Short mmCIF file of C-alpha atoms and ligand atoms in Angstrom, two decimals:
data_model
loop_
_atom_site.label_atom_id
_atom_site.label_comp_id
_atom_site.label_asym_id
_atom_site.label_seq_id
_atom_site.Cartn_x
_atom_site.Cartn_y
_atom_site.Cartn_z
CA MET A 1 78.58 104.48 100.57
CA ASN A 2 76.42 103.40 97.85
CA TYR A 3 78.82 101.72 95.22
CA ASP A 4 77.34 98.93 93.39
CA ILE A 5 80.35 97.26 92.83
CA ASP A 6 78.93 94.23 91.10
CA LYS A 7 77.00 96.67 88.75
CA ILE A 8 80.31 98.21 87.85
CA ARG A 9 82.03 94.86 87.29
CA SER A 10 79.52 93.72 85.16
CA TRP A 11 80.29 96.58 82.77
CA PHE A 12 83.68 95.15 81.99
CA PRO A 13 83.47 91.85 80.19
CA VAL A 14 86.99 90.95 80.46
CA LEU A 15 87.04 90.62 84.43
CA LYS A 16 85.14 87.45 83.77
CA ASN A 17 88.15 85.74 82.25
CA ASP A 18 90.18 82.58 83.62
CA VAL A 19 93.58 83.07 82.71
CA TYR A 20 95.92 79.96 83.12
CA ASN A 21 92.52 78.29 84.48
CA LYS A 22 92.31 80.96 87.27
CA PRO A 23 90.04 83.91 87.87
CA LEU A 24 91.73 87.03 86.44
CA ILE A 25 92.46 89.39 89.00
CA TYR A 26 93.66 92.48 87.47
CA LEU A 27 95.82 94.76 89.51
CA ASP A 28 97.41 96.69 86.88
CA SER A 29 95.08 99.55 86.12
CA ALA A 30 97.76 102.04 86.55
CA ALA A 31 99.71 100.80 83.53
CA SER A 32 96.29 100.77 81.64
CA ALA A 33 92.68 100.17 82.95
CA GLN A 34 90.45 97.82 81.43
CA LYS A 35 87.45 99.14 78.78
CA PRO A 36 83.81 98.70 79.96
CA VAL A 37 80.93 97.77 77.72
CA GLN A 38 80.05 101.68 77.24
CA VAL A 39 83.23 102.46 75.67
CA LEU A 40 83.33 99.50 73.23
CA MET A 41 79.73 100.12 72.44
CA LYS A 42 80.58 103.43 71.45
CA GLU A 43 83.38 102.78 69.23
CA GLU A 44 80.59 100.11 67.56
CA GLU A 45 78.21 102.86 67.04
CA LEU A 46 80.28 105.16 65.58
CA HIS A 47 81.39 102.69 62.82
CA ASN A 48 78.40 101.11 62.11
CA GLN A 49 76.33 104.38 61.90
CA TYR A 50 78.41 107.71 61.40
CA TYR A 51 81.92 106.95 60.76
CA GLY A 52 83.59 109.97 58.82
CA ASN A 53 86.76 112.33 58.63
CA ILE A 54 86.09 115.12 61.11
CA HIS A 55 86.03 118.89 60.23
CA ARG A 56 86.57 118.74 56.47
CA GLY A 57 83.52 116.51 55.35
CA ALA A 58 80.16 117.94 53.44
CA HIS A 59 78.12 115.04 54.47
CA PHE A 60 75.91 113.66 57.18
CA MET A 61 78.39 111.14 58.64
CA ALA A 62 81.29 113.58 58.80
CA ASP A 63 78.92 116.20 60.32
CA LYS A 64 78.12 113.81 62.84
CA ALA A 65 81.27 112.47 63.58
CA THR A 66 82.44 116.09 63.83
CA ASN A 67 80.08 116.90 66.47
CA GLU A 68 80.40 113.73 68.54
CA TYR A 69 84.40 114.75 68.56
CA GLU A 70 83.85 118.17 69.91
CA GLY A 71 81.25 117.07 72.13
CA VAL A 72 84.02 115.15 73.84
CA ARG A 73 86.18 118.01 73.69
CA GLU A 74 83.55 119.67 75.75
CA LYS A 75 83.46 117.13 78.34
CA ILE A 76 86.92 117.15 78.83
CA ARG A 77 86.87 121.02 79.40
CA ALA A 78 84.08 120.26 81.99
CA PHE A 79 86.03 117.27 83.19
CA VAL A 80 89.13 119.18 84.44
CA ASN A 81 87.25 122.77 84.59
CA ALA A 82 89.27 124.92 81.74
CA ALA A 83 87.99 128.01 80.71
CA THR A 84 87.40 127.30 77.20
CA ILE A 85 87.52 124.22 74.48
CA ARG A 86 90.64 126.25 73.18
CA GLU A 87 92.78 125.11 76.01
CA ILE A 88 92.08 121.09 75.40
CA ILE A 89 94.40 119.57 72.48
CA PHE A 90 93.67 116.08 71.73
CA THR A 91 97.15 113.89 71.57
CA LYS A 92 97.98 110.65 71.52
CA GLY A 93 98.42 110.22 74.99
CA THR A 94 100.26 111.84 78.08
CA THR A 95 103.80 111.27 76.26
CA GLU A 96 102.75 113.48 73.23
CA SER A 97 101.03 116.12 75.42
CA ILE A 98 104.42 116.43 77.25
CA ASN A 99 106.60 116.04 73.81
CA LEU A 100 104.47 118.77 72.65
CA VAL A 101 104.85 121.35 75.21
CA ALA A 102 108.81 120.23 75.62
CA SER A 103 109.19 120.92 71.91
CA SER A 104 107.00 124.10 71.42
CA PHE A 105 107.38 125.70 74.80
CA CYS A 106 111.14 125.23 74.75
CA GLU A 107 111.48 126.60 71.07
CA ARG A 108 110.26 129.81 72.12
CA TYR A 109 110.77 130.40 75.61
CA VAL A 110 114.25 128.42 76.18
CA GLY A 111 117.65 129.28 75.83
CA ALA A 112 121.21 128.70 76.70
CA GLY A 113 121.47 128.80 80.41
CA ASP A 114 118.30 128.41 81.38
CA GLU A 115 116.83 125.73 83.43
CA ILE A 116 113.93 123.45 84.03
CA ILE A 117 112.89 121.73 87.12
CA VAL A 118 112.00 118.23 87.25
CA SER A 119 110.96 116.06 90.19
CA GLU A 120 112.66 113.22 90.98
CA MET A 121 109.42 111.00 90.98
CA GLU A 122 108.73 111.50 87.50
CA HIS A 123 107.92 108.93 84.93
CA HIS A 124 110.35 108.72 82.08
CA ALA A 125 107.77 110.65 79.84
CA ASN A 126 108.04 113.62 81.94
CA ILE A 127 111.88 113.35 82.37
CA VAL A 128 113.40 112.80 78.74
CA PRO A 129 111.47 115.06 76.70
CA TRP A 130 112.79 117.91 78.75
CA GLN A 131 116.18 116.55 78.53
CA LEU A 132 116.07 116.38 74.97
CA ALA A 133 114.80 120.01 74.63
CA ALA A 134 117.39 120.93 77.06
CA GLU A 135 119.87 119.32 75.04
CA ARG A 136 118.62 121.26 71.83
CA LYS A 137 118.72 124.45 73.60
CA GLY A 138 121.93 124.41 75.89
CA ALA A 139 119.66 124.47 79.10
CA LYS A 140 119.88 122.23 82.21
CA ILE A 141 117.71 119.99 84.24
CA VAL A 142 117.32 120.59 87.85
CA LYS A 143 116.32 117.70 90.05
CA LEU A 144 113.58 118.48 92.87
CA PRO A 145 114.18 115.64 95.41
CA PHE A 146 111.74 113.51 97.21
CA ASN A 147 112.34 111.98 100.55
CA ASP A 148 112.38 108.36 101.68
CA SER A 149 108.89 108.33 102.43
CA GLY A 150 107.87 109.22 98.81
CA ILE A 151 107.16 112.88 99.79
CA LEU A 152 108.46 115.92 97.38
CA GLU A 153 110.57 118.31 99.18
CA ILE A 154 108.91 121.33 98.01
CA GLU A 155 110.55 123.62 100.77
CA LEU A 156 113.63 123.33 98.46
CA LEU A 157 111.69 124.90 95.53
CA VAL A 158 112.26 128.59 96.72
CA ASP A 159 115.84 128.05 96.61
CA LEU A 160 116.03 125.80 93.41
CA ILE A 161 113.84 128.65 91.44
CA ASN A 162 116.36 131.30 90.07
CA GLU A 163 115.91 134.11 87.14
CA ASN A 164 116.80 131.21 84.53
CA THR A 165 114.07 128.78 85.63
CA LYS A 166 111.74 128.38 82.53
CA LEU A 167 109.42 125.85 83.83
CA ILE A 168 108.62 123.27 86.48
CA ALA A 169 107.52 119.56 85.25
CA VAL A 170 105.65 117.46 88.11
CA ALA A 171 103.65 114.57 88.65
CA HIS A 172 100.06 115.24 90.18
CA VAL A 173 100.41 111.06 91.27
CA SER A 174 103.74 109.07 91.44
CA ASN A 175 102.83 106.09 89.31
CA VAL A 176 105.42 104.34 91.67
CA LEU A 177 105.10 105.75 95.11
CA GLY A 178 101.22 106.61 94.85
CA THR A 179 101.98 110.01 96.10
CA ILE A 180 99.39 112.74 95.57
CA ASN A 181 101.61 115.91 95.00
CA PRO A 182 100.39 118.78 96.49
CA VAL A 183 100.28 120.71 92.91
CA LYS A 184 98.26 123.82 93.85
CA GLU A 185 101.19 124.63 96.44
CA ILE A 186 103.81 124.16 94.08
CA ILE A 187 102.60 126.12 91.35
CA ASP A 188 101.54 128.81 93.80
CA ILE A 189 105.61 128.72 94.69
CA ALA A 190 106.47 129.05 91.17
CA HIS A 191 104.05 131.54 90.34
CA LYS A 192 105.43 133.99 92.69
CA SER A 193 108.52 133.71 90.73
CA ASN A 194 106.64 133.63 87.13
CA VAL A 195 107.50 130.36 86.42
CA PRO A 196 104.60 127.94 84.54
CA VAL A 197 104.34 124.53 85.86
CA LEU A 198 103.23 121.15 83.77
CA VAL A 199 101.45 118.97 85.82
CA ASP A 200 101.63 115.09 84.56
CA GLY A 201 98.33 114.05 85.69
CA ALA A 202 98.47 110.25 83.95
CA GLN A 203 97.75 108.72 87.41
CA ALA A 204 95.61 111.25 88.71
CA ALA A 205 93.20 112.18 86.09
CA PRO A 206 91.34 108.55 86.79
CA HIS A 207 91.36 109.06 90.65
CA VAL A 208 91.58 112.39 91.81
CA LYS A 209 89.33 115.45 90.86
CA ILE A 210 90.66 117.88 88.89
CA ASP A 211 90.46 121.61 88.41
CA VAL A 212 92.96 123.16 86.26
CA GLN A 213 91.74 126.68 87.31
CA ASP A 214 91.72 126.04 91.16
CA ILE A 215 95.21 124.80 90.99
CA ASP A 216 96.10 127.41 88.36
CA ALA A 217 98.10 124.93 86.23
CA ASP A 218 99.88 126.27 83.22
CA PHE A 219 99.52 122.63 81.56
CA TYR A 220 97.93 119.83 82.74
CA VAL A 221 98.09 116.32 80.80
CA PHE A 222 96.50 112.59 80.92
CA SER A 223 95.71 109.54 78.95
CA ALA A 224 92.59 108.19 77.98
CA HIS A 225 93.62 104.44 78.25
CA LYS A 226 94.21 104.88 82.11
CA MET A 227 90.78 106.41 82.58
CA TYR A 228 88.52 103.53 80.98
CA GLY A 229 89.09 104.80 77.75
CA PRO A 230 90.83 103.66 74.37
CA ASN A 231 94.50 103.64 74.12
CA GLY A 232 96.05 106.06 71.64
CA VAL A 233 94.28 109.22 72.96
CA GLY A 234 95.62 111.90 75.32
CA VAL A 235 94.64 115.44 76.52
CA LEU A 236 96.84 118.53 76.54
CA PHE A 237 95.25 121.20 78.84
CA GLY A 238 97.31 124.68 78.04
CA LYS A 239 96.33 127.97 79.02
CA GLU A 240 95.39 129.83 76.21
CA LYS A 241 98.26 132.61 76.42
CA TRP A 242 101.02 129.88 76.64
CA LEU A 243 99.39 127.70 73.53
CA ASN A 244 98.65 130.76 71.49
CA GLU A 245 102.43 132.16 72.09
CA MET A 246 103.90 128.58 71.14
CA PRO A 247 104.86 127.85 67.64
CA PRO A 248 102.84 124.55 66.31
CA TYR A 249 104.37 121.02 67.08
CA GLN A 250 103.52 119.18 63.83
CA GLY A 251 102.60 120.70 60.56
CA GLY A 252 99.79 119.14 58.58
CA GLY A 253 96.01 119.39 57.41
CA GLU A 254 93.79 120.99 59.86
CA MET A 255 96.64 123.35 61.91
CA ILE A 256 96.49 125.41 58.89
CA SER A 257 94.50 128.48 58.32
CA GLU A 258 96.00 129.10 54.49
CA VAL A 259 98.93 127.55 53.06
CA SER A 260 101.25 128.79 49.63
CA PHE A 261 104.59 128.53 48.97
CA GLU A 262 105.32 131.86 50.13
CA GLY A 263 104.44 130.91 53.26
CA THR A 264 101.28 129.44 55.87
CA THR A 265 98.94 131.00 58.44
CA PHE A 266 98.00 128.69 61.38
CA ASN A 267 94.66 127.94 62.31
CA GLU A 268 93.43 128.97 65.55
CA LEU A 269 93.19 127.14 69.04
CA PRO A 270 92.99 124.27 69.57
CA TYR A 271 93.26 123.14 65.84
CA LYS A 272 96.61 124.68 65.71
CA PHE A 273 97.92 121.71 67.61
CA GLU A 274 95.98 119.07 65.88
CA ALA A 275 97.80 118.23 62.76
CA GLY A 276 96.47 115.58 60.58
CA THR A 277 93.38 113.19 61.24
CA PRO A 278 93.35 112.26 64.88
CA HIS A 279 92.36 109.28 66.65
CA ILE A 280 88.56 109.95 65.98
CA THR A 281 87.09 106.59 66.93
CA GLY A 282 89.29 106.68 70.33
CA VAL A 283 88.32 110.40 70.96
CA ILE A 284 84.44 109.86 70.90
CA ALA A 285 84.65 106.43 72.65
CA PHE A 286 86.60 108.33 75.29
CA GLY A 287 83.62 110.29 76.07
CA ALA A 288 81.57 107.41 76.87
CA ALA A 289 84.53 106.46 79.77
CA ILE A 290 84.15 110.28 81.06
CA ASP A 291 80.44 109.90 81.18
CA LEU A 292 80.70 106.72 82.90
CA MET A 293 83.05 108.13 85.44
CA ASN A 294 80.95 111.19 85.90
CA GLU A 295 77.87 109.07 86.40
CA ILE A 296 79.76 106.85 89.23
CA GLY A 297 81.17 109.95 90.90
CA LEU A 298 84.73 110.61 91.09
CA ASP A 299 84.59 111.19 94.58
CA ASN A 300 83.16 108.06 94.98
CA MET A 301 85.33 106.37 92.77
CA ALA A 302 88.23 107.57 95.04
CA ALA A 303 86.80 106.53 98.49
CA TRP A 304 86.18 103.05 97.04
CA GLU A 305 90.08 103.04 96.04
CA HIS A 306 91.30 104.59 99.15
CA SER A 307 89.36 101.67 101.44
CA LEU A 308 91.35 99.14 99.16
CA LEU A 309 94.60 101.04 99.17
CA GLU A 310 94.29 101.04 103.16
CA TYR A 311 93.20 97.11 103.41
CA ALA A 312 95.90 95.89 101.14
CA THR A 313 98.79 98.35 102.65
CA GLU A 314 97.92 96.85 106.21
CA LYS A 315 97.78 93.19 104.68
CA LEU A 316 100.89 93.82 102.89
CA LYS A 317 102.48 95.32 106.12
CA GLU A 318 102.08 92.14 107.98
CA ILE A 319 103.96 90.07 105.61
CA ASP A 320 108.17 89.58 106.81
CA GLY A 321 110.60 91.27 104.65
CA LEU A 322 108.11 93.17 102.62
CA ARG A 323 109.09 96.81 102.08
CA ILE A 324 106.55 99.37 100.30
CA TYR A 325 108.12 102.15 98.51
CA GLY A 326 106.24 105.45 99.20
CA GLU A 327 103.91 106.11 102.34
CA ALA A 328 102.90 109.31 101.85
CA PRO A 329 100.15 110.36 103.73
CA ARG A 330 98.13 111.31 100.67
CA LYS A 331 98.19 108.24 98.46
CA SER A 332 96.48 107.10 95.14
CA GLY A 333 95.72 103.50 94.85
CA VAL A 334 99.04 102.58 94.18
CA ILE A 335 101.51 100.08 96.02
CA SER A 336 104.80 99.05 95.15
CA PHE A 337 107.22 96.76 97.09
CA ASN A 338 109.61 94.28 97.18
CA ILE A 339 110.05 91.31 99.37
CA GLU A 340 113.54 90.66 100.54
CA GLY A 341 115.48 87.49 99.04
CA VAL A 342 112.75 87.39 96.07
CA HIS A 343 113.46 89.00 92.53
CA SER A 344 110.51 91.36 91.54
CA TYR A 345 110.35 89.36 87.91
CA ASP A 346 110.21 86.01 89.49
CA LEU A 347 107.41 87.16 92.39
CA ALA A 348 105.38 88.77 89.16
CA MET A 349 105.94 85.39 86.81
CA LEU A 350 104.64 83.32 89.61
CA LEU A 351 101.42 85.38 90.56
CA ASP A 352 100.69 85.83 86.74
CA LYS A 353 100.41 81.83 86.64
CA MET A 354 98.30 82.32 89.62
CA GLY A 355 95.95 84.61 87.51
CA ILE A 356 97.17 87.85 88.98
CA ALA A 357 98.13 90.87 86.79
CA LEU A 358 100.49 93.28 88.17
CA ARG A 359 103.61 95.39 87.29
CA THR A 360 107.13 94.62 87.61
CA GLY A 361 110.31 96.20 86.82
CA HIS A 362 111.83 99.88 86.93
CA LEU A 363 107.95 101.03 86.09
CA CYS A 364 109.52 103.69 83.73
CA ALA A 365 110.80 105.45 86.60
CA ASP A 366 114.33 104.94 86.63
CA THR A 367 115.18 107.89 89.32
CA VAL A 368 112.61 106.31 91.83
CA MET A 369 114.55 103.11 91.41
CA ALA A 370 118.14 104.70 91.99
CA HIS A 371 116.67 106.73 94.83
CA TYR A 372 115.96 103.47 96.96
CA ASN A 373 118.78 101.73 95.02
CA ILE A 374 116.89 98.96 93.65
CA PRO A 375 116.76 97.64 90.12
CA GLY A 376 113.15 97.05 90.27
CA CYS A 377 110.31 96.25 92.11
CA VAL A 378 106.49 94.70 92.21
CA ARG A 379 103.49 97.40 91.52
CA ILE A 380 99.86 96.71 92.57
CA SER A 381 97.26 99.31 91.36
CA PHE A 382 93.59 99.62 91.80
CA GLY A 383 90.58 100.75 89.63
CA MET A 384 87.05 100.79 90.26
CA TYR A 385 86.33 97.38 89.41
CA ASN A 386 89.00 96.11 92.28
CA THR A 387 87.47 94.38 95.62
CA LYS A 388 88.39 93.22 98.91
CA ALA A 389 88.18 89.97 97.92
CA GLU A 390 90.61 90.06 95.06
CA ILE A 391 93.12 91.61 97.48
CA ASP A 392 92.64 88.66 99.92
CA ALA A 393 93.28 85.89 97.02
CA PHE A 394 96.20 87.94 96.10
CA ILE A 395 97.74 88.05 99.63
CA VAL A 396 97.08 84.34 99.74
CA ALA A 397 99.09 84.04 96.44
CA LEU A 398 101.90 86.24 97.51
CA ASN A 399 102.34 84.33 100.67
CA ARG A 400 102.10 81.03 98.76
CA VAL A 401 105.40 82.56 96.13
CA ARG A 402 106.97 83.44 99.28
CA MET A 403 107.09 79.92 100.73
CA MET A 404 108.52 78.70 97.82
CA PHE A 405 112.04 80.89 98.29
N1 PMP B 501 103.23 109.95 83.31
C1 PMP B 501 102.80 108.95 84.36
C2 PMP B 501 103.05 109.34 85.56
C3 PMP B 501 102.45 107.71 84.07
O1 PMP B 501 102.04 106.67 84.91
C4 PMP B 501 102.43 107.41 82.41
C5 PMP B 501 102.15 105.94 82.41
N2 PMP B 501 102.44 104.68 82.77
C6 PMP B 501 102.93 108.22 81.57
C7 PMP B 501 103.07 109.36 81.83
C8 PMP B 501 103.05 107.98 80.40
O2 PMP B 501 101.71 107.99 79.68
P1 PMP B 501 101.39 107.41 78.18
O3 PMP B 501 102.23 106.04 77.89
O4 PMP B 501 99.98 106.80 78.09
O5 PMP B 501 101.81 108.27 77.12
#
C-alpha cells in the first residue's frame, strides 16, 4: 500500500509535541481528531483575505466567503453521495443534527403511543434527544439490543417494528465497541415497513466510505472535528422529502422567506434549517479537511487504520487479565478494554504522565457500560496519523502501569 505516513504526520504539527517531557502519542481521535496544517491555513486564509458574513453581503468579501461556504456544501454532498445540496444542512455537530431531527421530525410525525427504536450501543447523543422528544409526545423508546461480542441483534428488528414505529436511530460505527453496523441491511428491513432510519455516522465518517443513496438512509449525521476539521461544525443529511415536510428547528435570520407580524414563510432547503450566522470559518476550513481525506483516499486511510487495529488487538490480547469490549468481525479503529484489578481512571492517569492520550470513563455510552456491567473502561482509537511504533510504545507503557498494581 502506498501510504506515506511520514508525509501525513508532517501535516500535523501538534504530533511533534512532548507532554510531561515524553513524546506525545495521541490515541484519542475518536473523541476528536487533530488538525492538519491545511485546515489551519484555510482558517487563516479566510480571515486574512475575505472574511464576511455569508448570503447577505453586497460586497466582494461576503460574496467570496459565501462561494467558499457553498463550495463546501457541494464537497460534502459529493463526500456522502447525496442527490442534491438541498439535502445537506450545516449544524454545530452530530449532537445538534440529531436534536434537530428528534425535534422537527417528532413534532411532525410522532404522537402518543408511537415508538422509536434506538440501538443499545448508541452514544448519549443518539438516545437523549429521542427520549426528550418521546416524553413531549407521549411516545416510547424501544431498545434494539446487541450481544456480548458487540454485534447488533438485527434479527429482532422484524418483531420490534410494528405499526406504531415511527423511526429507527442507529450508529454506523459504535464509539465504544468499534462495530461497523450493517446499516444498509437495517435500513432495508425498516423500509419494508415504511419506517425511516437515522444513522449516526460520527464515528464512521472519518473511516468508512459513505453513500447515503446506496444505503438509502433517511438521515445521516456527523461532526467535522472527528474528521480532521474544526470543532463546532456538523452535518445533517436528510432526504428532501422529510426535510420539506418537517417544520423548522430554529427561527431567525436566513431561514425565512418573508416575515411580517401576520406570519412568516420559510426559506427553501437547505437554508430553512440554518437559522442565524453559522460557523463560517469552521465550514470553510472543513472543506480543506475533506480535500485532504479525498487526496489520501478513504480506502487507504481505512486500510492503514485496520492494520493498526489488528496489530494493537493482537498485542492487547497477550496481556493477562485484559478484556476487550467489542469483538465484531467488522470493526473500525477503536478498542475499549479494562484490566482486571486496575481502575480505568488510574490506568488513564498514569498513561497520560507517560505521554499517552486516551479516553476513559463511560465514553458517553452508559447503556453499553450497563450491558457489560462496568462503570467505565479505557479506549484507544486511531487516526490517519498513528503508527505501529506508537502502539508498541503504548503496550510497553501499559505493561509498566500493570506492574505497578
Ligand atoms: N455519536 C457518536 C457515535 C459519537 O462518537 C459522538 C462523539 N463522541 C457523538 C455522537 C457526538 O458528537 P458531537 O459531540 O461532535 O456532537
